[in-house]
Backbone as a ProteinNet text record, in pm:
[ID]
protein_1_A
[PRIMARY]
MKHQFWFLFVVVLFLSSCNDDNKLRMEAQKKEAQKNEIIFININKGWVFQSAPINAVAENSMSFWPQWRTFMDELSQKPKSSISAFQKKSKVLTKKALELKDNIPGQYNNPAIKSRISILITNVSLLDMYLHLTQIPHKKVVKQVAEINLELIALQREMDKIDVKSKIPVEAGESEMLQMIRDTARAIPSSMPPSQNTPRVE
[TERTIARY]
1963.4	1876.8	1924.2	2061.3	2117.3	2085.2	2093.6	2066.4	1922.4	1829.5	1687.5	1665.4	1734.4	1719.9	1769.3	1886.3	1940.6	1852.5	1801.2	1712.4	1587.2	1527.9	1409.3	1439.5	1558.3	1600.1	1613.4	1673.5	1691.3	1556.5	1463.7	1329.6	1257.3	1261.1	1195.2	1257	1388	1459.3	1419.8	1410.8	1374.5	1232.1	1138.2	997.6	985.6	1062	1061	1112.3	1218.5	1277.3	1178.3	1107.1	1005.6	893.6	850.5	744.8	788.5	914.8	967.6	971.7	1015.8	1020.6	881.3	784.2	645.3	590.8	622	576.6	636.4	767	835.4	778.6	752.3	696.5	557.2	476.5	340.6	341.6	434.2	446.5	489.6	583.9	631.7	519	440.1	326.6	221.3	199.7	101.4	145.9	275.5	330	320.3	350.6	344.5	201.4	105.8	-36.4	-83	-37.8	-74.1	-15.6	110	177.6	104.7	67.6	-5.8	-143	-204.9	-335.5	-323	-217.2	-193.2	-167.9	-86.3	-57.2	-186.7	-268.1	-395.1	-486.8	-499.6	-586.9	-541.9	-409.7	-356.4	-374.3	-348	-365.2	-512.7	-596.8	-741.6	-795	-743.8	-785.8	-737.5	-613.9	-555.4	-587.1	-653	-683.2	-807.5	-792.3	-904.4	-859.9	-911.4	-872.5	-975.2	-924.9	-1008.9	-1065.4	-1161.9	-1212.4	-1325.9	-1379.6	-1484.7	-1418.8	-1461.2	-1401.9	-1418	-1315.4	-1320.8	-1380.6	-1398.3	-1459.8	-1541.2	-1620.7	-1710.9	-1633	-1517.2	-1436.6	-1390.4	-1337.5	-1291.6	-1407.1	-1524.1	-1643.1	-1689.7	-1694.5	-1739.2	-1643.9	-1514.1	-1414.8	-1431.6	-1503.5	-1529.2	-1614.2	-1695.3	-1783.9	-1708.2	-1593	-1519.1	-1377	-1337.9	-1205.3	-1225.7	-1253.2	-1286.8	-1178.2	-1052	-941.3	-942.6	-977.1	-988.8	-1103	-1216.8	-1333.7	-1301	-1234.8	-1200.1	-1104.5	-1005	-908.2	-978	-1065.8	-1137.7	-1232.5	-1294.4	-1381.1	-1301.2	-1181.9	-1094.5	-1056.4	-1030.1	-994.2	-1109.4	-1230.9	-1347.7	-1380.2	-1327.2	-1354.3	-1244.3	-1277.5	-1178.3	-1173.1	-1051.7	-1039.7	-1080.1	-1127	-1176.8	-1119.7	-1094.3	-1069.9	-932.6	-825.1	-690.4	-585.1	-460.9	-349.2	-333	-352.5	-338.3	-441	-558.5	-660	-608.5	-538.2	-478.6	-365.3	-290.3	-181.7	-235.8	-345.4	-407.9	-460.9	-523.3	-580.2	-470.5	-357.8	-248.9	-192.5	-189.6	-141.7	-236.6	-367.1	-468.4	-460.1	-442.8	-432.9	-312.6	-201	-80.8	-108.3	-175.2	-209.3	-301	-402.9	-499.9	-435.5	-342.2	-271.6	-185.7	-121	-38.6	-123.1	-245.8	-336.4	-374.4	-372.8	-403.7	-304.2	-178	-69	-83.6	-134.7	-141.6	-269.5	-364.9	-494.1	-543.5	-457.8	-495.7	-578.9	-697.6	-778.4	-704.5	-740	-672.6	-655.4	-763.8	-756.3	-662.6	-634	-544.1	-405.8	-386.2	-259.5	-152.3	-106.9	-2.9	97.8	214	319.1	275.1	191.3	148.6	69.6	-25.8	-107.2	-22.1	62.8	150.1	240.7	291.6	378.6	302.7	179.9	95.9	63.6	35.1	3.5	126.7	243.2	368	395.4	372.6	393.2	292.6	169.1	65.1	103.2	151.5	194.3	306.2	403.8	515.7	465.8	371.2	317.9	236.6	159	80.3	174.2	280.4	379.2	452	481.4	545.5	454.5	326.3	228.5	229.8	229.8	233.1	360.8	472.6	600.9	601.7	555.4	551.7	466	353.4	261.7	314.8	413.6	468.5	603.6	645.7	768	739.8	842.7	825	775.3	839.7	793.3	725.1	593.9	519	531.5	586.6	595.8	461.1	370.5	232.1	222.2	315.8	313.6	343.6	437.3	471.1	355.3	284.2	167.9	61.7	32.5	-69.3	-24.8	103.8	158.7	148.8	171	165.5	23.6	-75.1	-216	-242	-191.1	-207.2	-137.9	-19.6	53.9	-26	-86	-167.7	-286.2	-348.3	-460.4	-418.4	-300.1	-249.3	-227.5	-173.7	-149.2	-279.4	-378.6	-510.1	-572	-561.1	-615.3	-540.9	-407.8	-326.3	-361.5	-381.3	-417	-552.4	-649	-783.3	-785.1	-702.4	-691.2	-628.1	-532.9	-468.2	-569.2	-655.3	-760.6	-856	-886.4	-976.9	-915	-784.2	-713.4	-724	-703.7	-709.3	-848.4	-950	-1088.4	-1118.7	-1072.4	-1095.6	-1028.6	-902.6	-830.1	-898.4	-955.1	-1020	-1146.7	-1203.7	-1327.8	-1302.5	-1176.5	-1143.4	-1149.7	-1231.2	-1244.1	-1111	-1085.5	-962.3	-983.3	-891.3	-901.4	-859.3	-901.9	-869.9	-718.7	-670.5	-527.4	-445.2	-506.1	-429.8	-390.3	-483.3	-452.8	-339.4	-336.2	-228	-94.6	-98.9	22.6	77.8	-11.5	29.9	87.6	26.9	76.7	216.8	238.6	370.4	475.6	435.4	528.3	569	471	498.1	581.8	557.2	623.3	714.3	834.9	926.6	971.2	968.4	1007	908.8	782.2	679.9	689.6	730	732.7	837.6	951.6	1058.1	1082.7	1029.9	1050.3	1197.9	1238.9	1380.8	1425.6	1338.6	1377.1	1293.2	1349.7	1278.2	1306.6	1206.8	1231.5	1323.4	1406.1	1496	1418.4	1469.4	1403	1419.5	1317.8	1321	1428.3	1460.6	1555.7	1699.9	1722.6	1858.4	1932.5	2049.5	2122.8	2172.8	2155.9	2199.9	2342.8	2423.7	2563.1	2568.5	2617.2	2623.9	2746
6782.2	6776.3	6670.1	6665.6	6567.2	6425.4	6402.8	6270.5	6229.3	6322.6	6293.3	6255.6	6328.1	6301.8	6160.6	6123	5989.7	5880.5	5908	5810.2	5787.6	5898.9	5892.1	5818	5843.6	5779.2	5627.2	5586.9	5443.1	5375.1	5441.7	5385.9	5365.3	5467.1	5458.2	5345	5334.2	5229.2	5090.9	5080.5	4952.9	4911.6	5008	4979.4	4940.9	5010.1	4980.1	4838.7	4801.1	4666.6	4560.2	4587.8	4493.7	4474.2	4584	4577.1	4492.8	4509.8	4430.5	4282.8	4253.4	4113.7	4051.4	4127.3	4078.3	4050.8	4143.4	4125	3997.7	3977.4	3857.9	3730.7	3737	3621.4	3588.2	3691.2	3670.5	3615.3	3664	3613.9	3467.8	3434.5	3295.5	3202.4	3249.3	3170	3150.1	3254.8	3248.5	3145.8	3150.7	3056.1	2912.8	2894.2	2760.5	2707.6	2796	2757.8	2718.1	2794.2	2763.1	2628.3	2604.2	2477.8	2360.4	2376.2	2271	2244.9	2351.3	2337.7	2253.6	2277.5	2200.3	2053.4	2029.5	1892	1822	1892.6	1834.8	1800.6	1893	1871.7	1748.9	1736.8	1624.8	1490.8	1490.2	1366.3	1328	1425.8	1402.4	1344.8	1395.9	1350	1206.9	1176.6	1045	936.6	972.5	876.1	795.5	704.4	621	475.5	405.7	266.6	169.5	51.6	-58.8	-128	-61.2	-110.3	-211.5	-228	-328.5	-458.2	-573.8	-701.2	-720.2	-778.3	-794.6	-927.8	-1019.7	-1148.6	-1200.5	-1304	-1358.5	-1416.8	-1475.1	-1537.4	-1431.5	-1320.3	-1211.7	-1153.4	-1146.9	-1093.3	-1189.1	-1320	-1419.9	-1429.7	-1410.1	-1422.9	-1316.5	-1209	-1104	-1156.1	-1258.6	-1311.5	-1393.3	-1453.8	-1535.7	-1484.1	-1375.7	-1316	-1169.8	-1143.9	-1007.9	-904.4	-945.4	-850.6	-802.1	-891.6	-856.1	-756.2	-785.3	-697	-558.4	-553.6	-426	-345.4	-413.7	-345.7	-284.2	-361.2	-311.5	-196.4	-204.7	-96.1	32.9	19.1	136	200.8	118	170.5	249.9	207.6	273.2	409.6	435.4	562.9	663.9	757.9	855.5	976.5	1016.5	1139.6	1260.5	1366.3	1480.9	1615.2	1633.3	1768.3	1826.9	1747.6	1805.2	1698.9	1743.7	1650.4	1565.8	1626.3	1550.6	1436.8	1455.4	1349.2	1231.4	1261.4	1156.7	1086.2	1162.4	1104.4	1006.5	1046.5	958.9	831.7	848.7	734.2	636.3	688.2	599.8	519.6	580.2	510.7	396.3	422.4	319.8	206.8	242.6	141.6	50	106.8	27.2	-74	-28.2	-116	-229.8	-195.6	-295.7	-394	-346	-433.6	-535	-490.2	-579.8	-688	-655	-752	-864.5	-837.4	-941.2	-1056.3	-1022.9	-1121.9	-1217.2	-1166.8	-1246	-1328.1	-1309.4	-1378.6	-1434.7	-1509.3	-1565.5	-1691.9	-1700	-1822.2	-1943.6	-2062.1	-2186.8	-2209.5	-2189.1	-2218.4	-2125.1	-2007.7	-1912.1	-1907.1	-1988.1	-1983.5	-2062.9	-2005.7	-2069.7	-1964.7	-2006.7	-1910.9	-1805.4	-1843	-1748.1	-1631.8	-1663.6	-1558.8	-1476.4	-1543.4	-1472.3	-1372.7	-1415.8	-1328.9	-1206.3	-1227.4	-1116.7	-1019	-1071.4	-985.7	-904.3	-968.2	-897.7	-781.5	-804.9	-698.4	-585.4	-621.9	-522.5	-437.8	-503.4	-432.3	-333.2	-377.8	-291.1	-166.6	-186	-72.7	23.7	-28.9	56.5	133.5	66.8	132.5	244.7	224.5	328.5	450.8	425.4	534.1	616.4	547.4	613.9	696	639.9	709.5	838	829.3	947.3	1058.9	1020.7	1120.4	1186.6	1124.9	1182	1250.3	1266.1	1342.1	1491.4	1568.8	1714.2	1775.8	1740.9	1783.5	1662.8	1662.4	1545.8	1535.6	1422.8	1404.3	1354.3	1448	1409.5	1318.4	1332.9	1245.1	1100.8	1084.6	950.6	891.4	975.7	929.9	872.9	947.1	904.1	774.6	766.7	645.8	527	551.7	445.3	391.6	479.2	435.6	337.2	369.5	281.8	147	148.7	24.5	-63.4	0.7	-73.4	-139	-67.1	-123.5	-246.9	-240.7	-355.9	-476	-451.8	-561.1	-618.1	-532.8	-579.8	-674.5	-636.5	-720	-852.9	-847.5	-969.8	-1063.7	-1007.6	-1087.9	-1155.5	-1082.8	-1138.5	-1244.8	-1226.7	-1329	-1456.5	-1440.1	-1556.2	-1632	-1557.6	-1619.5	-1698.4	-1641.1	-1705.7	-1835.6	-1832.2	-1952.1	-2065.4	-2032.2	-2132.4	-2193.2	-2109.4	-2156.3	-2248.9	-2212.4	-2295	-2431.3	-2430.7	-2557.2	-2646.3	-2584.6	-2663.7	-2732.7	-2682.9	-2741.3	-2851.5	-2868.9	-2975.5	-3108.6	-3206.6	-3333.6	-3409	-3470.8	-3547.3	-3689.7	-3739.6	-3877.5	-3974.5	-4101.1	-4204.3	-4219.4	-4212.2	-4228.8	-4102	-3996	-3872.1	-3804.5	-3802.9	-3736	-3807.4	-3944.3	-4020	-3990.9	-3982.7	-3955.9	-3815.8	-3716.7	-3581	-3574.8	-3652.7	-3656.8	-3716.7	-3820.9	-3885.2	-3791.7	-3710.1	-3613.4	-3511.3	-3466.1	-3368.5	-3428.7	-3554.6	-3619.6	-3730.8	-3693.8	-3791.2	-3898.2	-3865.8	-3964.7	-4081.2	-4051.9	-4157.3	-4236.4	-4169.4	-4232.8	-4343.7	-4325.2	-4425.1	-4473.5	-4588.5	-4638.5	-4662.1	-4635.8	-4647.7	-4793.3	-4885.2	-5027.2	-5110	-5137.9	-5216.2	-5364.6	-5452.2	-5596.4	-5648.3	-5748	-5799.1	-5859.6	-5837.6	-5887.9	-6040.6	-6108.2	-6254.4	-6295	-6202.6	-6234.6	-6208.2	-6150.9	-6120.2	-6251.4	-6274.8	-6402.4	-6408.3	-6525.6	-6544.4	-6597.1	-6543	-6587.1	-6694.3	-6813.3	-6925.3	-6910.7
1898.4	1780.9	1682.4	1666.7	1574.7	1622.2	1754.4	1809.8	1784.5	1798.7	1774.1	1627.6	1540	1396.6	1363.7	1418	1391.5	1452.8	1569.7	1633.9	1548.9	1500.8	1415	1285.7	1230.7	1105.8	1125.2	1237.1	1267.1	1286.3	1356.3	1379.4	1246.9	1158.5	1026.1	946.1	949.5	876.7	928.9	1061.6	1124.2	1085.9	1092.4	1056.3	909.4	825.3	681.8	656	728.7	717.1	762.8	871.9	923.3	822.1	760.5	659.3	540.2	497.6	385.9	421.2	545.7	592.1	595.2	643.2	648	508.8	414.2	275.5	216.4	237	185.9	247	378.7	448.7	395.4	375.6	324.8	182.8	101.9	-35.9	-36.8	51.5	60.7	106.7	204.3	253.1	144.9	66.1	-43	-147.6	-182.5	-280.6	-229.7	-101.4	-39.9	-40	-8.8	-8.4	-148.8	-250.7	-389.8	-432.1	-389.7	-421.5	-357.3	-229.2	-158.6	-219.8	-269.9	-335.3	-462.1	-540	-663.5	-629.2	-524.5	-480.3	-439.4	-360.3	-314.5	-432.2	-527.7	-644.7	-723.1	-746.7	-824.8	-752.9	-621.9	-545.4	-540.1	-515.6	-509.5	-640.3	-750.1	-883.4	-911.1	-868.1	-895.9	-795.4	-685.6	-577.7	-614.1	-707.6	-752.4	-742	-641	-617.8	-675.3	-711.9	-758.4	-634.2	-570.6	-441.6	-455.4	-576.7	-598.3	-644.7	-591.3	-635.1	-786	-849.1	-996	-1038.7	-943.1	-977.5	-858.4	-885.6	-782.8	-664.7	-692.7	-586.8	-486.8	-538.4	-451.3	-371.2	-434.2	-365.3	-255.9	-288.5	-190.5	-72.1	-98.7	8.1	116.2	83.2	182.5	298.4	271	375.2	480.1	441.6	538.8	566.8	500	524.8	564.7	693.8	737.6	709.4	712.6	687.6	542.7	452	309.7	289.9	354	345	401.8	516.7	580.2	492.8	434.4	348	226.8	163.5	45	82	200.6	248.7	268.4	325.6	347.2	214.3	114.3	-18.5	-80.7	-52.3	-113.3	-51.8	68.9	137.5	106	18.6	-26.8	66.5	108.3	188.3	104.8	168.9	91.7	134.2	260.9	311.4	284.3	303.7	297.8	272.2	256.1	238.8	364.6	481.1	606.4	614.4	552	547.6	463.6	353.6	270.5	346.9	425.3	505.4	609.2	674.7	774.9	708.5	592.6	519.9	478	429.1	385.1	501.8	619.4	739.9	776.1	768.2	797.2	694.8	566.6	460.3	482.4	526.7	553.5	664.1	768.8	881.7	836.1	756.5	709.5	611.4	530.1	435.9	512.3	619.3	701.7	768.1	804.3	867.2	771.3	640.9	541.4	552.8	571.9	576.9	695.6	806.1	928.6	941.6	852.8	866.8	733.2	663.9	533.5	556	493.5	507.7	450.8	501.4	464.6	315.5	238.7	95.2	19.4	77.6	11.4	75.9	177.3	250	175.6	63.5	-17	-64.7	-115.8	-154.4	-256	-352.7	-456.9	-396.6	-308.9	-244.8	-148.1	-71.8	23.7	-49.3	-164.7	-245.3	-294.5	-342.1	-390.3	-277.5	-160.1	-45.2	-4.6	-6.8	28.6	-66.6	-195.7	-295.7	-273.6	-241.4	-213.4	-91.5	14.4	135.9	103	22.8	-16.1	-88.5	-180.7	-257.7	-172.3	-79.3	10.8	104.3	150.9	238.1	165	37	-44.7	-58.3	-79.3	-88.6	39.7	153.8	284.2	300.9	257.1	269.1	185.5	60.3	-27.9	32.4	90.9	146.6	273.6	336.9	460.2	440.3	314.8	288	303.3	334.7	351.3	221.3	110.4	-21.9	-85.6	-88.4	-138.2	-290.2	-340.6	-485.5	-540.4	-571	-603.8	-725.5	-821.3	-939.8	-899.9	-806.4	-758.1	-678	-604.8	-526.8	-620.9	-727.3	-824.8	-893.6	-927.7	-991.3	-897.2	-768	-668.1	-651.8	-663.1	-658.3	-772.7	-892.1	-1008.8	-985.3	-921.8	-890.9	-794.3	-694.5	-596.6	-666.9	-759.1	-835.7	-914.6	-976.4	-1053.1	-960.8	-842.8	-747.8	-692.1	-672.6	-627	-729.2	-856.7	-964.8	-969.7	-960.2	-963.7	-848.1	-728.4	-611.1	-630.4	-682	-701.9	-811.5	-913.7	-1019.5	-964.4	-874	-809.7	-725.1	-653.3	-573.2	-662.5	-778.4	-874.4	-927.8	-956.9	-1006.9	-905.4	-778.7	-672	-664.9	-676.6	-672.5	-789.4	-909.2	-1029.5	-1011.9	-962.7	-942.9	-840.9	-737	-631.3	-680.6	-790.8	-844.3	-947.2	-988.2	-1083.3	-1009	-1061.1	-989.2	-983.8	-870.3	-849.5	-897.2	-981.5	-1030.8	-921.5	-938.4	-839	-825.3	-704.4	-676.3	-689.9	-746.3	-768.6	-637.1	-542.4	-415.3	-341.7	-348.3	-283.9	-351.7	-486.1	-561.8	-527.9	-520.3	-486.2	-345.7	-254.3	-116.5	-112.2	-195	-200.3	-258.8	-356	-415.8	-310.5	-231.7	-126.6	-13.6	14	127.7	75.6	32.4	-28	70.9	198	300.2	300	273.1	267.8	139.4	30.9	-100.9	-107.9	-39.7	-43.3	100	135	271.6	299.8	425.4	461	470.4	514	524.4	429.1	310.2	209.4	233.7	217.4	235.2	125.5	153	49.2	-66.7	-186.1	-307.5	-314	-370.1	-385.8	-486.4	-581.9	-687.7	-648	-528.7	-483.6	-455.4	-522.6	-498.5	-354.8	-296.3	-158.7	-156.7	-66.3	-53.7	53.7	19.3	113.2	201.5
[MASK]
++++++++++++++++++++++++++++++++++++++++++++++++++++++++++++++++++++++++++++++++++++++++++++++++++++++++++++++++++++++++++++++++++++++++++++++++++++++++++++++++++++++++++++++++++++++++++++++++++++++++++

């Protein structure tokens, strides 16, 4: 009889312990779900990109720079369903940003534009990294979106500067002078003819 009593006592104790564990697990899951909901709401609210071109030059460049057009299109499509949707989008944005670097049109293929694109890639990559951390720092994600917007504006202003400079008429001889500045080897010939005023040694 004593053995039955102890067996019954152990079973009740075990079931009670299991119930407590289940309650704790359910509470932890509930807290985690609430935390993820707050993260999602904050990211969703802050995910506002400057996806429309800010000037005519940036808009026109979409017709001959397909990578630029694709990147801006991706920015305009906001994820809606979940944090994982934002994670997928950030991965796609990183890929599209990298494609900008490898396909710069001739008129924009200069150090200023390359530098702006590199900074943009870095910022998009940071956004992707933050979104794939175990504990997503949602404030940093929102701040990173703002940083990307600033870099987008800077890149488009740089494109506009290049366009304005290209429309300034070139004065006679200016293009030759600029070419000589760029190519110093051409500017100073290696074998100069002797000067007429050089005294001759007999």
